XYZ file of C-alpha atoms in Angstrom:
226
model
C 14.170 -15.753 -10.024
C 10.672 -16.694 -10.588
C 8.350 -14.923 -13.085
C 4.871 -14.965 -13.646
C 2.987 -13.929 -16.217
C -0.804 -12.366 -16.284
C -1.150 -11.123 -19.674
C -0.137 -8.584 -22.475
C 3.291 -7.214 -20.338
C 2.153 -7.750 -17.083
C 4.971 -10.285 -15.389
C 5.433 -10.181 -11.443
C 9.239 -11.296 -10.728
C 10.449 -12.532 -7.349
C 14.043 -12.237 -6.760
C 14.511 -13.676 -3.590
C 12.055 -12.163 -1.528
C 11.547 -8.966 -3.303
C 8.046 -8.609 -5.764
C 9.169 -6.469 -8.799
C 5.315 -5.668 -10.981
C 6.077 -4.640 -14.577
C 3.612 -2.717 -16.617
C 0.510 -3.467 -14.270
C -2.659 -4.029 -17.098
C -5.108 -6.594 -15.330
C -8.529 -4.776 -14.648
C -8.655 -3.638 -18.545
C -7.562 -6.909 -20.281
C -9.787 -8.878 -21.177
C -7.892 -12.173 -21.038
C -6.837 -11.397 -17.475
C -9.393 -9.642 -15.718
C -11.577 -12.205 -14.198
C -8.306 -14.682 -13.593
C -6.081 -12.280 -11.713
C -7.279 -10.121 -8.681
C -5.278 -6.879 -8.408
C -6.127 -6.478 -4.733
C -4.087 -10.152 -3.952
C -0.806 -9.070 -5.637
C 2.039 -8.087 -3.364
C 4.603 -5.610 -5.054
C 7.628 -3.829 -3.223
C 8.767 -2.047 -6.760
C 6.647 -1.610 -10.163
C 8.978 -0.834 -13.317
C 6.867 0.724 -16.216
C 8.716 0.879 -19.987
C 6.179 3.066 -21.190
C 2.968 5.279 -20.481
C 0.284 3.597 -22.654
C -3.065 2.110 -20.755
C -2.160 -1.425 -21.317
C 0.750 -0.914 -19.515
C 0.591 1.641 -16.740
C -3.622 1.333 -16.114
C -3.243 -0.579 -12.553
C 0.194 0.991 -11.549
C -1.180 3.654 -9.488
C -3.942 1.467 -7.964
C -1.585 -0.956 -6.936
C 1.463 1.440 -5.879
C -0.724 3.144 -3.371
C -1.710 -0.694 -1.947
C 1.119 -1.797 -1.590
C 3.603 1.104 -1.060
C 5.190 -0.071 -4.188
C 8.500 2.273 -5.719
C 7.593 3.097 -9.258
C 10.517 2.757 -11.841
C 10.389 4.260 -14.876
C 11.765 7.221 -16.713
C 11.955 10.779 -15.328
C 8.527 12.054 -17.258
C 6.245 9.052 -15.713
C 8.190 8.896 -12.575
C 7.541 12.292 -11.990
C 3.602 11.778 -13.015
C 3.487 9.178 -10.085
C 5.410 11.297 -7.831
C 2.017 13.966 -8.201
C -0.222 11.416 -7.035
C 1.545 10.688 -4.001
C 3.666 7.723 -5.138
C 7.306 6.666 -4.077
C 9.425 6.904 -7.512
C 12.781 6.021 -8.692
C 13.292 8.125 -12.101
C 15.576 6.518 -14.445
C 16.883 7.886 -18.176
C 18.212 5.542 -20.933
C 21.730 4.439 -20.628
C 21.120 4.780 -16.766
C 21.454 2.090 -14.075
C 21.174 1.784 -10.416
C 21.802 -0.508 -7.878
C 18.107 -1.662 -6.108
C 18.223 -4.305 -3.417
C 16.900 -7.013 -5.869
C 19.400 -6.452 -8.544
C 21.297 -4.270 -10.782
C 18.641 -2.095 -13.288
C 19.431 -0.842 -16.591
C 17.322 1.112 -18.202
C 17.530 0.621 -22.342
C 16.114 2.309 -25.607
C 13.218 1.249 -27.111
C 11.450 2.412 -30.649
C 7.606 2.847 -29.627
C 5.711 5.814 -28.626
C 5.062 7.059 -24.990
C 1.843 8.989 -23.680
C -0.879 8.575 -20.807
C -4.686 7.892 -21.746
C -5.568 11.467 -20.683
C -2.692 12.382 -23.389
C 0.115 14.137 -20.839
C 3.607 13.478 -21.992
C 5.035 10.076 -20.665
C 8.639 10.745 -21.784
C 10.219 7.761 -24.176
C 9.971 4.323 -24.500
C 12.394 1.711 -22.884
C 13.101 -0.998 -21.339
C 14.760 -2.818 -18.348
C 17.908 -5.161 -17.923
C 17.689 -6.777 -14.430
C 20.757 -8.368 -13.014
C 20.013 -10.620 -10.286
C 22.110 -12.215 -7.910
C 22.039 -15.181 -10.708
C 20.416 -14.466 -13.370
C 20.233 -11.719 -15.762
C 17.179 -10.861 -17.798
C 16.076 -8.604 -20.487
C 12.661 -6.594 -20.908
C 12.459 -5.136 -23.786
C 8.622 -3.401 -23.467
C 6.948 -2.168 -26.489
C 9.404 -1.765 -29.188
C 10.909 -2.354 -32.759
C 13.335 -4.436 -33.798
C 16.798 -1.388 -33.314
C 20.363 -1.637 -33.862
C 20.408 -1.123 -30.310
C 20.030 -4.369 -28.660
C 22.955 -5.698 -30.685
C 24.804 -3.320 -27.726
C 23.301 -5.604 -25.072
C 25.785 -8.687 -25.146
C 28.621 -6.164 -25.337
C 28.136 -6.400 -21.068
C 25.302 -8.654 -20.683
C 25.429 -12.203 -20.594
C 21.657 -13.182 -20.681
C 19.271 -15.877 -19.452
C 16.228 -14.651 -20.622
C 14.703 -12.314 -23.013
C 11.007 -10.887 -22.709
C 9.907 -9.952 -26.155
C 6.669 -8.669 -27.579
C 5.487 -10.688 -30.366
C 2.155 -9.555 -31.291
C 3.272 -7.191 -34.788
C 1.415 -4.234 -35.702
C 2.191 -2.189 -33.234
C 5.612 -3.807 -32.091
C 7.641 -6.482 -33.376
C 6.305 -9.832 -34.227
C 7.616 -13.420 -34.850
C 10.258 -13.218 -37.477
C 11.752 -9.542 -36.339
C 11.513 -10.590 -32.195
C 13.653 -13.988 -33.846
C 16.352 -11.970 -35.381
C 16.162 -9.710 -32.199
C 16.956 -13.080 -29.809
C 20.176 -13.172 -32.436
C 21.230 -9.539 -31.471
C 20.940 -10.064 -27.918
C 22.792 -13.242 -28.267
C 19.671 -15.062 -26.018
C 17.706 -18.091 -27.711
C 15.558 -18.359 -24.242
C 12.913 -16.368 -25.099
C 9.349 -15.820 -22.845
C 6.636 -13.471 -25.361
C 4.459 -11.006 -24.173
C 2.271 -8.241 -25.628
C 0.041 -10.660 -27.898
C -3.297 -12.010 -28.505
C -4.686 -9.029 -25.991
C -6.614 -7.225 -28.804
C -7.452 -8.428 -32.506
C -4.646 -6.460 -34.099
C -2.135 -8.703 -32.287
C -3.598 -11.715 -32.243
C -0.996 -14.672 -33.264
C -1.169 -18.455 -34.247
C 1.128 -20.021 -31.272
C 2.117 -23.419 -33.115
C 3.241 -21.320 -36.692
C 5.044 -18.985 -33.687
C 6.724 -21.916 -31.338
C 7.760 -23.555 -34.882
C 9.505 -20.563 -36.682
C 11.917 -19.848 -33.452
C 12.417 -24.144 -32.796
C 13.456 -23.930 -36.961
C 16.195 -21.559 -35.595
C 17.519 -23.385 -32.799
C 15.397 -21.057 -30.352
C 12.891 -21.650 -27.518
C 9.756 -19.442 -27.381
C 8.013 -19.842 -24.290
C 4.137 -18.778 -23.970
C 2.450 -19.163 -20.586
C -0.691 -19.800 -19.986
C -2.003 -15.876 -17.851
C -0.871 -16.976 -13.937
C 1.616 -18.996 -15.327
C 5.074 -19.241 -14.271
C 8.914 -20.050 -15.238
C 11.850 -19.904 -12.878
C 15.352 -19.172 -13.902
């Protein structure tokens, strides 16, 4: 499993040789824009947690280039479906079987709408089960009781948090959330994008290394393999 990051929640896994895009935001982020070119990227399935812009605003672009599935839950699944997309809808508590892995679909505490304000159902996020590895994206959310139900069947290598605070979790809340997913590997997303979550890496690599943990922050285009 090899992921890739370009920015805010935008990661492009390979599991073997399927391309799985989550939450497409390239052309509108200003940290990735002019170092990732949406026509080059190759995806065979897009998940999407939620329906805000700086997650969903190159999903349809790229779906109809690629042929893409979308993943997501019934409400933006079904928005996709009206443009002409290939969808899979999922619901929390759901999984399904996809050639590239097993997919759970998880709560998450955020909010869910499209820029031009239609309904995009609620927040979640993904468990992927590989043939190997197992990771967990949490999207947009707060710190919830909820992911302490994660390790009751998940054994995880990897946990994607969001970092950036104010409008998610941040440093010390996405630490004790590593603890109730029982994962100290953890890669951050959804940070330094806009001023409001903007974060000092060394104060943020040094608070989860004080608890035993490994926070991993790539570089946009960068890339770990599990």
């Amino acid at each position: 499993m090899k992921i890739t990051f370009y920015g805010q929640n935008t990661l492009l896994i390979k599991i073997n040789d399927i391309r799985v895009l989550v939450d497409p935001f390239i052309s509108g982020n200003p940290l990735s824009k002019d170092k990732v070119d949406i026509d080059t990227i190759k995806a065979d399935y897009i998940l999407l947690t939620h329906a805000h812009q700086d997650h969903v605003l190159d999903a349809e672009a790229i779906a109809k280039k690629t042929n893409a599935t979308i993943v997501s839950n019934y409400e933006i699944a079904m928005y996709y479906q009206n443009l002409g997309i290939e969808v899979h809808p999922m619901n929390h508590g759901g999984e399904w079987s996809f050639e590239f892995g097993n997919v759970k679909y998880v709560n998450a505490v955020h909010t869910s709408s499209f820029a031009d304000g239609t309904y995009g159902g609620q927040p979640g996020g993904f468990i992927i089960e590989g043939e190997r590895k197992t990771i967990y994206i949490a999207g947009d959310t707060a710190l919830t009781m909820d992911m302490k139900l994660i390790p009751l069947r998940y054994k995880l290598d990897l946990a994607i948090l969001p970092i950036g605070d104010n409008f998610t979790m941040g440093i010390d809340d996405a630490i004790i959330a590593s603890d109730f997913v029982e994962c100290d590997k953890v890669l951050g997303v959804h940070y330094d994008t806009f001023g409001y979550i903007e974060i000092d890496h060394d104060e943020a690599k040094r608070k989860f290394f004080a608890k035993n943990k490994d926070l991993m922050l790539l570089d946009i285009g960068g890339s770990l393999e599990l």
